[in-house]
Short mmCIF file of N, CA and C in Angstrom, two decimals:
data_model
loop_
_atom_site.label_atom_id
_atom_site.label_comp_id
_atom_site.label_asym_id
_atom_site.label_seq_id
_atom_site.Cartn_x
_atom_site.Cartn_y
_atom_site.Cartn_z
N MET A 1214 -29.77 37.22 -46.22
CA MET A 1214 -29.56 35.80 -46.11
C MET A 1214 -29.01 35.42 -44.73
N HIS A 1215 -28.13 36.27 -44.16
CA HIS A 1215 -27.55 36.01 -42.85
C HIS A 1215 -28.64 35.94 -41.79
N ASN A 1216 -29.60 36.85 -41.82
CA ASN A 1216 -30.71 36.83 -40.86
C ASN A 1216 -31.56 35.58 -41.01
N PHE A 1217 -31.75 35.14 -42.26
CA PHE A 1217 -32.51 33.93 -42.51
C PHE A 1217 -31.84 32.73 -41.83
N PHE A 1218 -30.51 32.63 -41.94
CA PHE A 1218 -29.77 31.54 -41.32
C PHE A 1218 -29.90 31.60 -39.79
N ARG A 1219 -29.79 32.80 -39.23
CA ARG A 1219 -29.90 32.98 -37.79
C ARG A 1219 -31.28 32.55 -37.31
N VAL A 1220 -32.31 32.92 -38.02
CA VAL A 1220 -33.68 32.54 -37.66
C VAL A 1220 -33.83 31.03 -37.72
N ARG A 1221 -33.23 30.39 -38.72
CA ARG A 1221 -33.32 28.92 -38.84
C ARG A 1221 -32.62 28.24 -37.66
N VAL A 1222 -31.44 28.72 -37.27
CA VAL A 1222 -30.71 28.13 -36.15
C VAL A 1222 -31.51 28.29 -34.86
N VAL A 1223 -32.03 29.48 -34.63
CA VAL A 1223 -32.85 29.72 -33.43
C VAL A 1223 -34.07 28.82 -33.46
N GLY A 1224 -34.68 28.67 -34.61
CA GLY A 1224 -35.85 27.81 -34.75
C GLY A 1224 -35.54 26.36 -34.42
N VAL A 1225 -34.42 25.87 -34.92
CA VAL A 1225 -34.01 24.49 -34.64
C VAL A 1225 -33.76 24.31 -33.14
N CYS A 1226 -33.10 25.28 -32.52
CA CYS A 1226 -32.84 25.20 -31.08
C CYS A 1226 -34.15 25.18 -30.28
N LEU A 1227 -35.07 26.05 -30.64
CA LEU A 1227 -36.36 26.09 -29.94
C LEU A 1227 -37.13 24.78 -30.14
N LEU A 1228 -37.06 24.23 -31.32
CA LEU A 1228 -37.72 22.95 -31.59
C LEU A 1228 -37.09 21.85 -30.74
N ALA A 1229 -35.77 21.83 -30.65
CA ALA A 1229 -35.08 20.82 -29.83
C ALA A 1229 -35.48 20.94 -28.37
N ILE A 1230 -35.57 22.16 -27.89
CA ILE A 1230 -35.98 22.37 -26.49
C ILE A 1230 -37.42 21.91 -26.30
N ALA A 1231 -38.30 22.28 -27.21
CA ALA A 1231 -39.71 21.90 -27.11
C ALA A 1231 -39.89 20.39 -27.13
N LEU A 1232 -39.07 19.70 -27.89
CA LEU A 1232 -39.18 18.25 -28.00
C LEU A 1232 -38.42 17.52 -26.89
N GLY A 1233 -37.73 18.30 -26.06
CA GLY A 1233 -37.01 17.70 -24.94
C GLY A 1233 -35.65 17.15 -25.28
N PHE A 1234 -35.10 17.49 -26.44
CA PHE A 1234 -33.77 17.01 -26.80
C PHE A 1234 -32.72 17.90 -26.15
N PRO A 1235 -31.66 17.30 -25.64
CA PRO A 1235 -30.59 18.11 -25.07
C PRO A 1235 -29.84 18.84 -26.18
N LEU A 1236 -29.22 19.93 -25.82
CA LEU A 1236 -28.47 20.71 -26.80
C LEU A 1236 -26.99 20.39 -26.76
N THR A 1237 -26.64 19.22 -26.26
CA THR A 1237 -25.23 18.86 -26.16
C THR A 1237 -24.57 18.78 -27.52
N VAL A 1238 -25.35 18.58 -28.58
CA VAL A 1238 -24.76 18.52 -29.91
C VAL A 1238 -24.13 19.85 -30.30
N PHE A 1239 -24.47 20.92 -29.59
CA PHE A 1239 -23.92 22.24 -29.89
C PHE A 1239 -22.72 22.56 -29.00
N GLY A 1240 -22.19 21.55 -28.29
CA GLY A 1240 -21.07 21.74 -27.39
C GLY A 1240 -19.76 21.91 -28.13
N GLU A 1241 -18.69 21.80 -27.38
CA GLU A 1241 -17.36 21.97 -27.92
C GLU A 1241 -16.52 20.74 -27.61
N THR A 1242 -15.38 20.66 -28.26
CA THR A 1242 -14.45 19.56 -28.01
C THR A 1242 -13.11 20.13 -27.58
N LEU A 1243 -12.62 19.60 -26.48
CA LEU A 1243 -11.30 19.94 -25.96
C LEU A 1243 -10.41 18.73 -26.20
N VAL A 1244 -9.22 18.97 -26.74
CA VAL A 1244 -8.25 17.90 -26.94
C VAL A 1244 -7.03 18.21 -26.09
N GLY A 1245 -6.56 17.21 -25.36
CA GLY A 1245 -5.39 17.42 -24.53
C GLY A 1245 -4.99 16.17 -23.79
N LYS A 1246 -4.05 16.34 -22.88
CA LYS A 1246 -3.48 15.24 -22.11
C LYS A 1246 -3.98 15.31 -20.67
N VAL A 1247 -4.40 14.18 -20.14
CA VAL A 1247 -4.84 14.13 -18.75
C VAL A 1247 -3.60 14.19 -17.85
N VAL A 1248 -3.52 15.26 -17.05
CA VAL A 1248 -2.36 15.45 -16.18
C VAL A 1248 -2.68 15.19 -14.71
N LYS A 1249 -3.97 15.02 -14.39
CA LYS A 1249 -4.35 14.73 -13.01
C LYS A 1249 -5.71 14.06 -13.00
N VAL A 1250 -5.86 13.10 -12.09
CA VAL A 1250 -7.15 12.47 -11.85
C VAL A 1250 -7.46 12.73 -10.38
N ALA A 1251 -8.44 13.58 -10.14
CA ALA A 1251 -8.78 13.97 -8.76
C ALA A 1251 -9.55 12.87 -8.05
N ASP A 1252 -10.49 12.27 -8.76
CA ASP A 1252 -11.31 11.19 -8.21
C ASP A 1252 -11.92 10.42 -9.37
N GLY A 1253 -12.93 9.63 -9.12
CA GLY A 1253 -13.49 8.78 -10.15
C GLY A 1253 -14.34 9.47 -11.20
N ASP A 1254 -14.53 10.78 -11.05
CA ASP A 1254 -15.31 11.50 -12.06
C ASP A 1254 -14.79 12.91 -12.35
N THR A 1255 -13.55 13.18 -11.99
CA THR A 1255 -12.96 14.51 -12.24
C THR A 1255 -11.50 14.37 -12.65
N VAL A 1256 -11.15 15.01 -13.78
CA VAL A 1256 -9.77 14.98 -14.28
C VAL A 1256 -9.35 16.40 -14.64
N THR A 1257 -8.04 16.57 -14.83
CA THR A 1257 -7.50 17.83 -15.34
C THR A 1257 -6.82 17.52 -16.66
N VAL A 1258 -7.18 18.30 -17.67
CA VAL A 1258 -6.65 18.11 -19.03
C VAL A 1258 -5.82 19.33 -19.41
N LEU A 1259 -4.62 19.07 -19.92
CA LEU A 1259 -3.73 20.13 -20.40
C LEU A 1259 -3.88 20.21 -21.91
N ASP A 1260 -4.31 21.38 -22.40
CA ASP A 1260 -4.52 21.52 -23.85
C ASP A 1260 -3.22 21.90 -24.57
N GLY A 1261 -3.29 22.05 -25.88
CA GLY A 1261 -2.12 22.36 -26.70
C GLY A 1261 -1.49 23.70 -26.40
N ASN A 1262 -2.24 24.60 -25.76
CA ASN A 1262 -1.71 25.92 -25.38
C ASN A 1262 -1.19 25.92 -23.94
N GLN A 1263 -1.04 24.72 -23.37
CA GLN A 1263 -0.55 24.54 -22.00
C GLN A 1263 -1.49 25.15 -20.95
N VAL A 1264 -2.78 25.16 -21.26
CA VAL A 1264 -3.80 25.62 -20.31
C VAL A 1264 -4.47 24.40 -19.71
N GLN A 1265 -4.58 24.40 -18.38
CA GLN A 1265 -5.23 23.29 -17.69
C GLN A 1265 -6.73 23.53 -17.57
N HIS A 1266 -7.50 22.46 -17.78
CA HIS A 1266 -8.95 22.52 -17.68
C HIS A 1266 -9.41 21.41 -16.76
N ARG A 1267 -10.13 21.77 -15.69
CA ARG A 1267 -10.74 20.73 -14.84
C ARG A 1267 -12.00 20.25 -15.54
N VAL A 1268 -12.17 18.93 -15.58
CA VAL A 1268 -13.28 18.34 -16.30
C VAL A 1268 -14.05 17.41 -15.37
N ARG A 1269 -15.35 17.62 -15.27
CA ARG A 1269 -16.26 16.75 -14.52
C ARG A 1269 -16.91 15.83 -15.55
N LEU A 1270 -16.75 14.51 -15.37
CA LEU A 1270 -17.32 13.55 -16.32
C LEU A 1270 -18.84 13.58 -16.25
N THR A 1271 -19.46 13.85 -17.37
CA THR A 1271 -20.91 13.98 -17.41
C THR A 1271 -21.61 12.63 -17.33
N GLY A 1272 -22.80 12.63 -16.77
CA GLY A 1272 -23.63 11.44 -16.77
C GLY A 1272 -23.33 10.44 -15.67
N ILE A 1273 -22.27 10.68 -14.89
CA ILE A 1273 -21.93 9.75 -13.81
C ILE A 1273 -21.63 10.52 -12.52
N ASP A 1274 -21.74 9.80 -11.42
CA ASP A 1274 -21.31 10.33 -10.13
C ASP A 1274 -20.58 9.19 -9.42
N ALA A 1275 -19.29 9.37 -9.23
CA ALA A 1275 -18.45 8.34 -8.62
C ALA A 1275 -18.42 8.54 -7.11
N PRO A 1276 -18.13 7.47 -6.37
CA PRO A 1276 -18.02 7.60 -4.91
C PRO A 1276 -16.97 8.65 -4.55
N GLU A 1277 -17.23 9.36 -3.48
CA GLU A 1277 -16.28 10.35 -2.99
C GLU A 1277 -15.02 9.64 -2.49
N SER A 1278 -13.91 10.36 -2.43
CA SER A 1278 -12.61 9.78 -2.07
C SER A 1278 -12.65 9.03 -0.75
N ARG A 1279 -13.34 9.55 0.26
CA ARG A 1279 -13.39 8.91 1.58
C ARG A 1279 -14.55 7.92 1.71
N GLN A 1280 -15.30 7.77 0.64
CA GLN A 1280 -16.44 6.86 0.63
C GLN A 1280 -15.99 5.47 0.18
N ALA A 1281 -16.76 4.44 0.53
CA ALA A 1281 -16.46 3.09 0.06
C ALA A 1281 -16.36 3.11 -1.47
N PHE A 1282 -15.35 2.48 -1.99
CA PHE A 1282 -15.04 2.36 -3.42
C PHE A 1282 -14.54 3.66 -4.05
N GLY A 1283 -14.36 4.70 -3.27
CA GLY A 1283 -13.85 5.97 -3.80
C GLY A 1283 -12.44 5.82 -4.35
N LYS A 1284 -11.60 5.14 -3.60
CA LYS A 1284 -10.21 4.93 -4.03
C LYS A 1284 -10.15 4.03 -5.27
N ARG A 1285 -10.93 2.96 -5.28
CA ARG A 1285 -10.94 2.05 -6.44
C ARG A 1285 -11.47 2.76 -7.69
N SER A 1286 -12.46 3.62 -7.52
CA SER A 1286 -13.01 4.35 -8.66
C SER A 1286 -11.95 5.26 -9.26
N ARG A 1287 -11.24 5.98 -8.41
CA ARG A 1287 -10.17 6.86 -8.88
C ARG A 1287 -9.08 6.05 -9.57
N GLU A 1288 -8.66 4.94 -8.95
CA GLU A 1288 -7.61 4.09 -9.53
C GLU A 1288 -7.99 3.57 -10.92
N ALA A 1289 -9.24 3.21 -11.10
CA ALA A 1289 -9.70 2.71 -12.41
C ALA A 1289 -9.63 3.82 -13.46
N LEU A 1290 -10.00 5.03 -13.06
CA LEU A 1290 -9.94 6.15 -14.01
C LEU A 1290 -8.49 6.51 -14.31
N VAL A 1291 -7.62 6.45 -13.30
CA VAL A 1291 -6.19 6.68 -13.52
C VAL A 1291 -5.66 5.69 -14.56
N ALA A 1292 -5.98 4.41 -14.39
CA ALA A 1292 -5.50 3.38 -15.31
C ALA A 1292 -5.97 3.62 -16.74
N LEU A 1293 -7.15 4.19 -16.86
CA LEU A 1293 -7.73 4.41 -18.19
C LEU A 1293 -7.23 5.67 -18.88
N VAL A 1294 -7.06 6.78 -18.14
CA VAL A 1294 -6.81 8.06 -18.82
C VAL A 1294 -5.55 8.81 -18.41
N ALA A 1295 -4.94 8.50 -17.28
CA ALA A 1295 -3.80 9.30 -16.80
C ALA A 1295 -2.65 9.30 -17.80
N GLY A 1296 -2.19 10.50 -18.12
CA GLY A 1296 -1.07 10.67 -19.04
C GLY A 1296 -1.43 10.43 -20.50
N ARG A 1297 -2.69 10.22 -20.78
CA ARG A 1297 -3.13 9.89 -22.14
C ARG A 1297 -3.76 11.09 -22.82
N GLN A 1298 -3.71 11.08 -24.13
CA GLN A 1298 -4.37 12.08 -24.96
C GLN A 1298 -5.87 11.75 -24.99
N VAL A 1299 -6.71 12.74 -24.73
CA VAL A 1299 -8.16 12.52 -24.70
C VAL A 1299 -8.87 13.62 -25.49
N GLU A 1300 -10.10 13.33 -25.83
CA GLU A 1300 -11.01 14.33 -26.35
C GLU A 1300 -12.11 14.47 -25.31
N VAL A 1301 -12.48 15.70 -25.01
CA VAL A 1301 -13.57 15.95 -24.08
C VAL A 1301 -14.67 16.66 -24.86
N GLU A 1302 -15.80 15.97 -25.00
CA GLU A 1302 -16.97 16.56 -25.64
C GLU A 1302 -17.79 17.21 -24.53
N TRP A 1303 -17.66 18.53 -24.41
CA TRP A 1303 -18.29 19.20 -23.27
C TRP A 1303 -19.40 20.14 -23.72
N HIS A 1304 -20.32 20.41 -22.78
CA HIS A 1304 -21.49 21.20 -23.12
C HIS A 1304 -21.81 22.32 -22.14
N LYS A 1305 -21.12 22.36 -21.01
CA LYS A 1305 -21.36 23.44 -20.05
C LYS A 1305 -20.25 23.47 -19.02
N ARG A 1306 -20.30 24.48 -18.17
CA ARG A 1306 -19.45 24.56 -16.99
C ARG A 1306 -20.35 24.42 -15.78
N ASP A 1307 -19.85 23.72 -14.75
CA ASP A 1307 -20.65 23.58 -13.54
C ASP A 1307 -20.40 24.76 -12.60
N ARG A 1308 -20.98 24.69 -11.42
CA ARG A 1308 -20.86 25.82 -10.48
C ARG A 1308 -19.44 26.04 -10.00
N TYR A 1309 -18.56 25.04 -10.18
CA TYR A 1309 -17.15 25.17 -9.82
C TYR A 1309 -16.30 25.54 -11.03
N GLN A 1310 -16.94 25.89 -12.12
CA GLN A 1310 -16.30 26.28 -13.39
C GLN A 1310 -15.54 25.14 -14.07
N ARG A 1311 -15.85 23.91 -13.71
CA ARG A 1311 -15.28 22.77 -14.42
C ARG A 1311 -16.06 22.56 -15.71
N LEU A 1312 -15.37 22.09 -16.76
CA LEU A 1312 -16.07 21.67 -17.96
C LEU A 1312 -16.82 20.39 -17.60
N VAL A 1313 -18.01 20.23 -18.14
CA VAL A 1313 -18.78 19.01 -17.91
C VAL A 1313 -18.90 18.31 -19.25
N GLY A 1314 -18.30 17.11 -19.34
CA GLY A 1314 -18.32 16.45 -20.63
C GLY A 1314 -17.95 14.98 -20.60
N LYS A 1315 -18.00 14.42 -21.79
CA LYS A 1315 -17.66 13.02 -22.00
C LYS A 1315 -16.18 12.95 -22.38
N VAL A 1316 -15.43 12.12 -21.66
CA VAL A 1316 -14.00 11.95 -21.90
C VAL A 1316 -13.81 10.71 -22.77
N ILE A 1317 -13.20 10.91 -23.93
CA ILE A 1317 -12.96 9.83 -24.88
C ILE A 1317 -11.46 9.59 -24.98
N VAL A 1318 -11.03 8.34 -24.75
CA VAL A 1318 -9.62 7.97 -24.86
C VAL A 1318 -9.53 6.77 -25.80
N ASP A 1319 -8.80 6.94 -26.88
CA ASP A 1319 -8.67 5.87 -27.89
C ASP A 1319 -10.03 5.30 -28.31
N GLY A 1320 -11.01 6.18 -28.48
CA GLY A 1320 -12.34 5.76 -28.91
C GLY A 1320 -13.23 5.19 -27.81
N THR A 1321 -12.72 5.12 -26.58
CA THR A 1321 -13.49 4.59 -25.46
C THR A 1321 -14.06 5.71 -24.62
N ASP A 1322 -15.34 5.62 -24.32
CA ASP A 1322 -16.03 6.56 -23.44
C ASP A 1322 -15.64 6.22 -22.00
N ALA A 1323 -14.78 7.03 -21.39
CA ALA A 1323 -14.29 6.78 -20.03
C ALA A 1323 -15.43 6.84 -19.02
N ASN A 1324 -16.39 7.72 -19.23
CA ASN A 1324 -17.53 7.85 -18.32
C ASN A 1324 -18.28 6.52 -18.28
N LEU A 1325 -18.56 6.00 -19.45
CA LEU A 1325 -19.27 4.72 -19.58
C LEU A 1325 -18.45 3.58 -18.99
N ALA A 1326 -17.15 3.62 -19.17
CA ALA A 1326 -16.27 2.58 -18.61
C ALA A 1326 -16.39 2.53 -17.08
N GLN A 1327 -16.50 3.69 -16.45
CA GLN A 1327 -16.66 3.74 -15.00
C GLN A 1327 -17.97 3.07 -14.57
N LEU A 1328 -19.02 3.31 -15.34
CA LEU A 1328 -20.31 2.67 -15.04
C LEU A 1328 -20.23 1.16 -15.22
N ARG A 1329 -19.64 0.74 -16.34
CA ARG A 1329 -19.54 -0.70 -16.63
C ARG A 1329 -18.74 -1.44 -15.57
N ALA A 1330 -17.74 -0.78 -15.01
CA ALA A 1330 -16.91 -1.40 -13.97
C ALA A 1330 -17.61 -1.39 -12.61
N GLY A 1331 -18.76 -0.74 -12.54
CA GLY A 1331 -19.46 -0.64 -11.26
C GLY A 1331 -18.79 0.33 -10.31
N LEU A 1332 -18.12 1.34 -10.86
CA LEU A 1332 -17.38 2.29 -10.03
C LEU A 1332 -17.95 3.70 -10.06
N ALA A 1333 -19.20 3.79 -10.53
CA ALA A 1333 -19.92 5.06 -10.54
C ALA A 1333 -21.41 4.76 -10.72
N TRP A 1334 -22.21 5.72 -10.34
CA TRP A 1334 -23.64 5.66 -10.59
C TRP A 1334 -23.95 6.45 -11.84
N TRP A 1335 -24.99 6.06 -12.55
CA TRP A 1335 -25.51 6.91 -13.62
C TRP A 1335 -26.22 8.06 -12.92
N TYR A 1336 -25.88 9.29 -13.27
CA TYR A 1336 -26.39 10.48 -12.58
C TYR A 1336 -27.71 10.91 -13.21
N ARG A 1337 -28.78 10.24 -12.79
CA ARG A 1337 -30.11 10.47 -13.36
C ARG A 1337 -30.58 11.92 -13.27
N GLN A 1338 -30.14 12.60 -12.22
CA GLN A 1338 -30.56 14.00 -12.02
C GLN A 1338 -30.20 14.87 -13.22
N TYR A 1339 -29.14 14.50 -13.94
CA TYR A 1339 -28.69 15.29 -15.08
C TYR A 1339 -28.87 14.55 -16.41
N ALA A 1340 -29.72 13.54 -16.41
CA ALA A 1340 -29.92 12.71 -17.61
C ALA A 1340 -30.38 13.53 -18.82
N ARG A 1341 -31.15 14.58 -18.60
CA ARG A 1341 -31.66 15.38 -19.72
C ARG A 1341 -30.53 16.12 -20.46
N GLU A 1342 -29.36 16.19 -19.84
CA GLU A 1342 -28.23 16.82 -20.51
C GLU A 1342 -27.52 15.86 -21.45
N GLN A 1343 -27.91 14.60 -21.41
CA GLN A 1343 -27.31 13.59 -22.30
C GLN A 1343 -28.18 13.38 -23.52
N THR A 1344 -27.57 12.85 -24.56
CA THR A 1344 -28.36 12.49 -25.72
C THR A 1344 -29.25 11.31 -25.33
N PRO A 1345 -30.35 11.10 -26.03
CA PRO A 1345 -31.19 9.93 -25.72
C PRO A 1345 -30.41 8.63 -25.81
N ALA A 1346 -29.51 8.52 -26.78
CA ALA A 1346 -28.71 7.30 -26.93
C ALA A 1346 -27.82 7.09 -25.71
N ASP A 1347 -27.13 8.15 -25.25
CA ASP A 1347 -26.26 8.01 -24.08
C ASP A 1347 -27.08 7.69 -22.83
N ARG A 1348 -28.23 8.31 -22.68
CA ARG A 1348 -29.09 7.99 -21.52
C ARG A 1348 -29.37 6.49 -21.47
N ALA A 1349 -29.75 5.93 -22.60
CA ALA A 1349 -30.09 4.50 -22.65
C ALA A 1349 -28.86 3.63 -22.37
N ILE A 1350 -27.73 3.97 -22.98
CA ILE A 1350 -26.50 3.18 -22.80
C ILE A 1350 -26.01 3.26 -21.36
N TYR A 1351 -26.02 4.44 -20.78
CA TYR A 1351 -25.54 4.61 -19.42
C TYR A 1351 -26.46 3.89 -18.43
N ALA A 1352 -27.77 3.99 -18.62
CA ALA A 1352 -28.72 3.31 -17.73
C ALA A 1352 -28.51 1.81 -17.80
N ALA A 1353 -28.35 1.28 -19.00
CA ALA A 1353 -28.14 -0.16 -19.18
C ALA A 1353 -26.83 -0.61 -18.56
N ALA A 1354 -25.78 0.20 -18.69
CA ALA A 1354 -24.48 -0.15 -18.13
C ALA A 1354 -24.54 -0.23 -16.61
N GLU A 1355 -25.21 0.74 -15.99
CA GLU A 1355 -25.36 0.70 -14.54
C GLU A 1355 -26.16 -0.53 -14.11
N ALA A 1356 -27.26 -0.80 -14.80
CA ALA A 1356 -28.10 -1.94 -14.46
C ALA A 1356 -27.33 -3.26 -14.59
N LYS A 1357 -26.53 -3.39 -15.64
CA LYS A 1357 -25.75 -4.61 -15.86
C LYS A 1357 -24.70 -4.78 -14.77
N ALA A 1358 -24.02 -3.70 -14.41
CA ALA A 1358 -23.01 -3.77 -13.34
C ALA A 1358 -23.67 -4.18 -12.02
N GLN A 1359 -24.87 -3.66 -11.80
CA GLN A 1359 -25.59 -3.98 -10.57
C GLN A 1359 -25.99 -5.46 -10.56
N VAL A 1360 -26.53 -5.96 -11.64
CA VAL A 1360 -26.92 -7.37 -11.74
C VAL A 1360 -25.71 -8.28 -11.59
N ASP A 1361 -24.59 -7.89 -12.20
CA ASP A 1361 -23.36 -8.69 -12.14
C ASP A 1361 -22.59 -8.48 -10.84
N GLN A 1362 -23.06 -7.58 -10.00
CA GLN A 1362 -22.43 -7.24 -8.72
C GLN A 1362 -20.97 -6.85 -8.89
N ARG A 1363 -20.74 -5.95 -9.86
CA ARG A 1363 -19.39 -5.44 -10.10
C ARG A 1363 -19.15 -4.19 -9.27
N GLY A 1364 -17.91 -4.03 -8.81
CA GLY A 1364 -17.52 -2.81 -8.11
C GLY A 1364 -18.37 -2.56 -6.88
N LEU A 1365 -18.88 -1.35 -6.76
CA LEU A 1365 -19.64 -0.95 -5.58
C LEU A 1365 -20.93 -1.74 -5.42
N TRP A 1366 -21.35 -2.42 -6.46
CA TRP A 1366 -22.60 -3.19 -6.40
C TRP A 1366 -22.44 -4.51 -5.65
N VAL A 1367 -21.23 -4.82 -5.16
CA VAL A 1367 -21.09 -5.98 -4.29
C VAL A 1367 -21.74 -5.69 -2.94
N ASP A 1368 -21.79 -4.42 -2.57
CA ASP A 1368 -22.49 -4.03 -1.35
C ASP A 1368 -24.00 -4.21 -1.57
N ARG A 1369 -24.66 -4.66 -0.56
CA ARG A 1369 -26.10 -4.90 -0.69
C ARG A 1369 -26.87 -3.59 -0.90
N ASP A 1370 -26.43 -2.53 -0.23
CA ASP A 1370 -27.14 -1.25 -0.33
C ASP A 1370 -26.12 -0.11 -0.36
N PRO A 1371 -25.41 0.06 -1.50
CA PRO A 1371 -24.40 1.12 -1.55
C PRO A 1371 -25.05 2.50 -1.45
N VAL A 1372 -24.33 3.41 -0.82
CA VAL A 1372 -24.84 4.77 -0.63
C VAL A 1372 -24.38 5.64 -1.79
N PRO A 1373 -25.33 6.20 -2.55
CA PRO A 1373 -24.93 7.07 -3.66
C PRO A 1373 -24.19 8.31 -3.13
N PRO A 1374 -23.25 8.83 -3.90
CA PRO A 1374 -22.47 9.98 -3.43
C PRO A 1374 -23.32 11.19 -3.07
N TRP A 1375 -24.41 11.42 -3.80
CA TRP A 1375 -25.25 12.58 -3.50
C TRP A 1375 -25.90 12.44 -2.12
N ASP A 1376 -26.18 11.22 -1.67
CA ASP A 1376 -26.69 11.01 -0.31
C ASP A 1376 -25.55 11.07 0.70
N TRP A 1377 -24.40 10.52 0.34
CA TRP A 1377 -23.24 10.51 1.24
C TRP A 1377 -22.80 11.94 1.54
N ARG A 1378 -22.85 12.81 0.52
CA ARG A 1378 -22.43 14.22 0.72
C ARG A 1378 -23.36 14.95 1.69
N LYS A 1379 -24.62 14.56 1.73
CA LYS A 1379 -25.59 15.20 2.63
C LYS A 1379 -25.34 14.86 4.10
N GLN A 1380 -24.72 13.69 4.34
CA GLN A 1380 -24.50 13.22 5.71
C GLN A 1380 -23.38 13.99 6.39
#
């Protein structure tokens, strides 16, 4: 019976991959307190065992610290999560060994809040790592912020961080 269950799980995973669904539903949840906000898309969370975890907010890319709106983006994230208890729904580690996930504070998706405030871009390059629902919500939030000219969208032609880093 154990082998049957294993085969079913593998089958479901292969089906999800074949259909193009992300496997984020198989991720983990970290619960802890935000003890540092590095910038508009990176925080440090202290868990119950007093272990610090660097977390990169998934689905967004905020302006770099020295870039236009970089300071405002960080300040907005500080106001939302600093010193607060959060849940991080994470699905992988990036090349810097940071957890990559959605930060939830009091039921609010902090990643999405950054987009709605116009203080981050929706990171389309990694959209396949999001659920279809999150992809749609994040895309709509960025578009609405842009139309409303919130945050970095007051600039006529803001430079995305991935282009700014190349310069």
